[in-house]
PDB file of C-alpha atoms in Angstrom:
ATOM      1  CA  MET A 150     132.911 126.598  83.095  1.00 71.00           C
ATOM      2  CA  GLY A 151     136.103 125.569  81.407  1.00 87.00           C
ATOM      3  CA  THR A 152     139.889 125.835  82.312  1.00 91.00           C
ATOM      4  CA  PHE A 153     142.765 127.088  80.459  1.00 93.00           C
ATOM      5  CA  ARG A 154     145.951 125.340  81.879  1.00 91.00           C
ATOM      6  CA  ILE A 155     149.579 124.692  80.387  1.00 91.00           C
ATOM      7  CA  PHE A 156     149.782 121.958  78.024  1.00 91.00           C
ATOM      8  CA  THR A 157     152.191 119.671  79.206  1.00 89.00           C
ATOM      9  CA  ALA A 158     153.959 116.700  77.309  1.00 88.00           C
ATOM     10  CA  ASP A 159     151.853 114.448  79.636  1.00 88.00           C
ATOM     11  CA  ASP A 160     148.673 116.243  78.754  1.00 89.00           C
ATOM     12  CA  TYR A 161     149.429 115.994  75.150  1.00 89.00           C
ATOM     13  CA  HIS A 162     150.087 112.509  74.841  1.00 86.00           C
ATOM     14  CA  HIS A 163     147.017 111.647  76.808  1.00 86.00           C
ATOM     15  CA  LEU A 164     144.579 114.283  74.639  1.00 84.00           C
ATOM     16  CA  LYS A 165     146.337 114.166  71.153  1.00 82.00           C
ATOM     17  CA  PRO A 166     143.579 111.570  69.986  1.00 80.00           C
ATOM     18  CA  HIS A 167     140.955 114.354  70.706  1.00 76.00           C
ATOM     19  CA  LEU A 168     142.510 116.744  68.485  1.00 75.00           C
ATOM     20  CA  GLN A 169     143.602 114.509  65.624  1.00 73.00           C
ATOM     21  CA  ARG A 170     139.894 113.826  65.328  1.00 69.00           C
ATOM     22  CA  GLY A 171     139.324 117.098  63.464  1.00 56.00           C
ATOM     23  CA  ALA A 172     137.320 119.767  63.239  1.00 50.00           C
ATOM     24  CA  ARG A 173     133.713 120.008  62.013  1.00 48.00           C
ATOM     25  CA  THR A 174     134.443 123.156  60.039  1.00 48.00           C
ATOM     26  CA  LYS A 175     136.244 123.879  56.789  1.00 50.00           C
ATOM     27  CA  GLN A 176     139.990 123.309  57.753  1.00 53.00           C
ATOM     28  CA  ALA A 177     141.671 121.019  55.511  1.00 57.00           C
ATOM     29  CA  PRO A 178     143.271 118.041  56.775  1.00 68.00           C
ATOM     30  CA  PRO A 179     146.815 118.707  55.553  1.00 76.00           C
ATOM     31  CA  GLN A 180     146.778 122.416  57.741  1.00 78.00           C
ATOM     32  CA  ARG A 181     145.500 120.550  60.802  1.00 80.00           C
ATOM     33  CA  GLN A 182     148.102 118.076  60.758  1.00 82.00           C
ATOM     34  CA  GLN A 183     150.740 120.709  60.145  1.00 85.00           C
ATOM     35  CA  GLN A 184     149.174 122.397  63.240  1.00 86.00           C
ATOM     36  CA  LEU A 185     149.145 119.329  65.253  1.00 88.00           C
ATOM     37  CA  GLN A 186     152.871 118.801  64.413  1.00 90.00           C
ATOM     38  CA  ARG A 187     153.656 122.483  65.412  1.00 91.00           C
ATOM     39  CA  LEU A 188     151.624 122.134  68.684  1.00 92.00           C
ATOM     40  CA  GLU A 189     153.626 118.680  69.477  1.00 92.00           C
ATOM     41  CA  GLU A 190     156.980 120.682  68.701  1.00 94.00           C
ATOM     42  CA  ARG A 191     156.251 123.509  71.008  1.00 94.00           C
ATOM     43  CA  VAL A 192     154.754 121.391  73.855  1.00 93.00           C
ATOM     44  CA  GLN A 193     158.189 119.494  73.739  1.00 93.00           C
ATOM     45  CA  GLU A 194     160.183 122.692  73.722  1.00 92.00           C
ATOM     46  CA  TYR A 195     158.163 123.918  76.548  1.00 90.00           C
ATOM     47  CA  GLN A 196     158.925 120.954  78.464  1.00 88.00           C
ATOM     48  CA  GLN A 197     162.563 120.775  77.967  1.00 89.00           C
ATOM     49  CA  TYR A 198     163.069 124.441  78.808  1.00 88.00           C
ATOM     50  CA  PHE A 199     160.637 125.031  81.708  1.00 86.00           C
ATOM     51  CA  HIS A 200     160.091 121.547  83.042  1.00 80.00           C
ATOM     52  CA  TYR A 201     156.548 122.295  84.320  1.00 80.00           C
ATOM     53  CA  ASP A 202     154.246 119.686  85.896  1.00 78.00           C
ATOM     54  CA  HIS A 203     150.611 120.481  86.913  1.00 76.00           C
ATOM     55  CA  ALA A 204     151.382 118.391  90.110  1.00 77.00           C
ATOM     56  CA  ARG A 205     154.747 119.619  90.852  1.00 80.00           C
ATOM     57  CA  GLY A 206     154.746 123.236  89.366  1.00 78.00           C
ATOM     58  CA  GLY A 207     157.928 124.345  88.034  1.00 78.00           C
ATOM     59  CA  THR A 208     158.819 127.378  85.970  1.00 78.00           C
ATOM     60  CA  LEU A 209     156.333 129.158  84.078  1.00 80.00           C
ATOM     61  CA  PRO A 210     157.553 131.277  80.984  1.00 82.00           C
ATOM     62  CA  GLN A 211     157.442 135.189  80.458  1.00 89.00           C
ATOM     63  CA  ASN A 212     155.068 136.265  78.039  1.00 92.00           C
ATOM     64  CA  HIS A 213     157.634 136.801  75.075  1.00 94.00           C
ATOM     65  CA  ALA A 214     158.140 133.139  75.202  1.00 94.00           C
ATOM     66  CA  TRP A 215     155.856 130.336  73.268  1.00 95.00           C
ATOM     67  CA  ARG A 216     153.366 128.908  75.595  1.00 94.00           C
ATOM     68  CA  PRO A 217     151.210 125.935  74.730  1.00 95.00           C
ATOM     69  CA  TYR A 218     147.517 126.003  76.421  1.00 95.00           C
ATOM     70  CA  ARG A 219     144.786 123.600  76.331  1.00 94.00           C
ATOM     71  CA  PHE A 220     140.994 124.399  77.103  1.00 95.00           C
ATOM     72  CA  THR A 221     139.017 121.661  79.041  1.00 92.00           C
ATOM     73  CA  VAL A 222     135.585 121.529  80.211  1.00 92.00           C
ATOM     74  CA  GLN A 223     134.802 118.701  82.781  1.00 88.00           C
ATOM     75  CA  ASN A 224     137.887 116.971  81.588  1.00 83.00           C
ATOM     76  CA  VAL A 225     136.809 117.322  77.880  1.00 87.00           C
ATOM     77  CA  LEU A 226     139.176 118.823  75.641  1.00 90.00           C
ATOM     78  CA  LEU A 227     137.693 121.617  73.474  1.00 91.00           C
ATOM     79  CA  GLY A 228     141.013 123.215  72.032  1.00 92.00           C
ATOM     80  CA  ALA A 229     144.613 123.869  72.220  1.00 94.00           C
ATOM     81  CA  THR A 230     146.462 126.945  71.336  1.00 96.00           C
ATOM     82  CA  VAL A 231     150.229 128.101  71.284  1.00 96.00           C
ATOM     83  CA  LEU A 232     151.205 132.103  71.888  1.00 97.00           C
ATOM     84  CA  ARG A 233     153.523 134.477  72.876  1.00 96.00           C
ATOM     85  CA  HIS A 234     153.844 138.581  73.162  1.00 96.00           C
ATOM     86  CA  SER A 235     155.726 139.726  70.435  1.00 95.00           C
ATOM     87  CA  ARG A 236     157.916 142.824  71.772  1.00 93.00           C
ATOM     88  CA  GLU A 237     158.573 144.002  68.068  1.00 94.00           C
ATOM     89  CA  HIS A 238     155.059 144.198  66.971  1.00 93.00           C
ATOM     90  CA  ASN A 239     153.345 144.456  70.385  1.00 94.00           C
ATOM     91  CA  CYS A 240     150.734 142.080  69.465  1.00 95.00           C
ATOM     92  CA  LEU A 241     150.043 138.376  70.486  1.00 96.00           C
ATOM     93  CA  GLU A 242     151.376 136.022  68.127  1.00 96.00           C
ATOM     94  CA  VAL A 243     149.280 132.549  67.691  1.00 96.00           C
ATOM     95  CA  ASP A 244     151.606 129.559  66.248  1.00 95.00           C
ATOM     96  CA  ALA A 245     148.538 126.888  66.895  1.00 93.00           C
ATOM     97  CA  PHE A 246     144.719 127.270  66.866  1.00 94.00           C
ATOM     98  CA  LEU A 247     143.183 123.830  67.230  1.00 91.00           C
ATOM     99  CA  THR A 248     139.651 122.856  68.117  1.00 90.00           C
ATOM    100  CA  ALA A 249     137.880 119.834  69.119  1.00 86.00           C
ATOM    101  CA  HIS A 250     134.359 119.296  68.742  1.00 83.00           C
ATOM    102  CA  PRO A 251     132.736 117.133  71.049  1.00 85.00           C
ATOM    103  CA  PRO A 252     129.341 116.362  70.004  1.00 87.00           C
ATOM    104  CA  GLU A 253     127.760 117.608  73.271  1.00 89.00           C
ATOM    105  CA  TYR A 254     129.032 121.166  72.769  1.00 91.00           C
ATOM    106  CA  ASP A 255     128.220 123.729  70.165  1.00 92.00           C
ATOM    107  CA  GLN A 256     130.278 123.591  67.126  1.00 90.00           C
ATOM    108  CA  LEU A 257     131.917 126.988  67.687  1.00 93.00           C
ATOM    109  CA  ALA A 258     132.165 126.939  71.526  1.00 93.00           C
ATOM    110  CA  ALA A 259     135.854 126.007  71.094  1.00 92.00           C
ATOM    111  CA  ALA A 260     136.642 128.749  68.946  1.00 94.00           C
ATOM    112  CA  GLN A 261     134.884 131.163  71.007  1.00 95.00           C
ATOM    113  CA  ALA A 262     136.633 130.021  73.982  1.00 95.00           C
ATOM    114  CA  LEU A 263     139.830 130.285  72.530  1.00 96.00           C
ATOM    115  CA  THR A 264     139.200 133.540  70.905  1.00 96.00           C
ATOM    116  CA  CYS A 265     138.297 134.961  74.496  1.00 95.00           C
ATOM    117  CA  PHE A 266     141.625 133.537  76.056  1.00 96.00           C
ATOM    118  CA  LEU A 267     143.832 134.866  73.338  1.00 96.00           C
ATOM    119  CA  LEU A 268     142.049 138.480  73.492  1.00 95.00           C
ATOM    120  CA  SER A 269     142.584 138.226  77.566  1.00 95.00           C
ATOM    121  CA  GLU A 270     146.062 137.170  76.976  1.00 95.00           C
ATOM    122  CA  ALA A 271     146.750 140.194  74.662  1.00 94.00           C
ATOM    123  CA  TYR A 272     145.297 142.417  77.363  1.00 94.00           C
ATOM    124  CA  LYS A 273     147.126 140.851  80.241  1.00 92.00           C
ATOM    125  CA  CYS A 274     150.446 141.379  78.276  1.00 90.00           C
ATOM    126  CA  GLY A 275     149.609 144.876  77.430  1.00 86.00           C
ATOM    127  CA  SER A 276     149.596 144.566  73.793  1.00 81.00           C
ATOM    128  CA  SER A 277     147.376 146.310  71.369  1.00 89.00           C
ATOM    129  CA  LEU A 278     144.912 143.303  71.280  1.00 92.00           C
ATOM    130  CA  GLU A 279     146.007 142.720  67.565  1.00 94.00           C
ATOM    131  CA  LEU A 280     146.198 138.812  66.935  1.00 95.00           C
ATOM    132  CA  ARG A 281     148.730 137.843  64.253  1.00 95.00           C
ATOM    133  CA  PHE A 282     148.636 133.976  63.216  1.00 95.00           C
ATOM    134  CA  THR A 283     151.645 132.401  61.883  1.00 94.00           C
ATOM    135  CA  LYS A 284     152.044 130.558  58.743  1.00 91.00           C
ATOM    136  CA  GLN A 285     151.206 127.456  60.665  1.00 88.00           C
ATOM    137  CA  VAL A 286     147.701 128.714  61.313  1.00 90.00           C
ATOM    138  CA  ALA A 287     145.609 128.541  58.062  1.00 86.00           C
ATOM    139  CA  ALA A 288     148.667 129.886  55.970  1.00 86.00           C
ATOM    140  CA  GLY A 289     148.825 133.185  58.250  1.00 83.00           C
ATOM    141  CA  GLN A 290     145.399 134.012  57.840  1.00 88.00           C
ATOM    142  CA  LEU A 291     142.198 133.829  60.033  1.00 90.00           C
ATOM    143  CA  PRO A 292     141.368 130.214  61.065  1.00 90.00           C
ATOM    144  CA  ALA A 293     137.868 128.900  59.391  1.00 88.00           C
ATOM    145  CA  GLU A 294     136.461 128.786  62.954  1.00 90.00           C
ATOM    146  CA  LEU A 295     136.848 132.362  63.786  1.00 92.00           C
ATOM    147  CA  CYS A 296     135.612 133.509  60.190  1.00 92.00           C
ATOM    148  CA  ALA A 297     132.374 131.155  60.960  1.00 92.00           C
ATOM    149  CA  LEU A 298     132.147 132.709  64.478  1.00 94.00           C
ATOM    150  CA  ALA A 299     132.373 136.102  63.073  1.00 93.00           C
ATOM    151  CA  GLU A 300     129.462 135.198  60.501  1.00 94.00           C
ATOM    152  CA  ARG A 301     127.239 133.979  63.283  1.00 89.00           C
TER     153      ARG A 301
END
């Protein structure tokens, strides 16, 4: 069973090498680097505004603020995402969708977990369950991992 947690600045610096290794899917390296950069920016912004730490706690943002999350299974990073609820469009906006692929897990396990998380967040926020990917994620299209998951 995996765990989704807020992706803090300390987490990011510790887990960044796992995300940099790249995906085993068709995602182009420049797109991946762009998403990694965006994830790092969002984690830093989050830390600056909310000062959250897993040990001490802190302020958690409202649903309409960008929120970075990481997904781990037994301390193995499988993925990271950044999301917020768009009040204007009543949907969930996704600003990063990054998967890591440790050899001991199925190739699409991270994509499946992130997708389930995104849909559950959309439901929790009361939105239409629509997911909108920003231009940083596969140029605003569906990520390759999601397409591969749909083809399965």
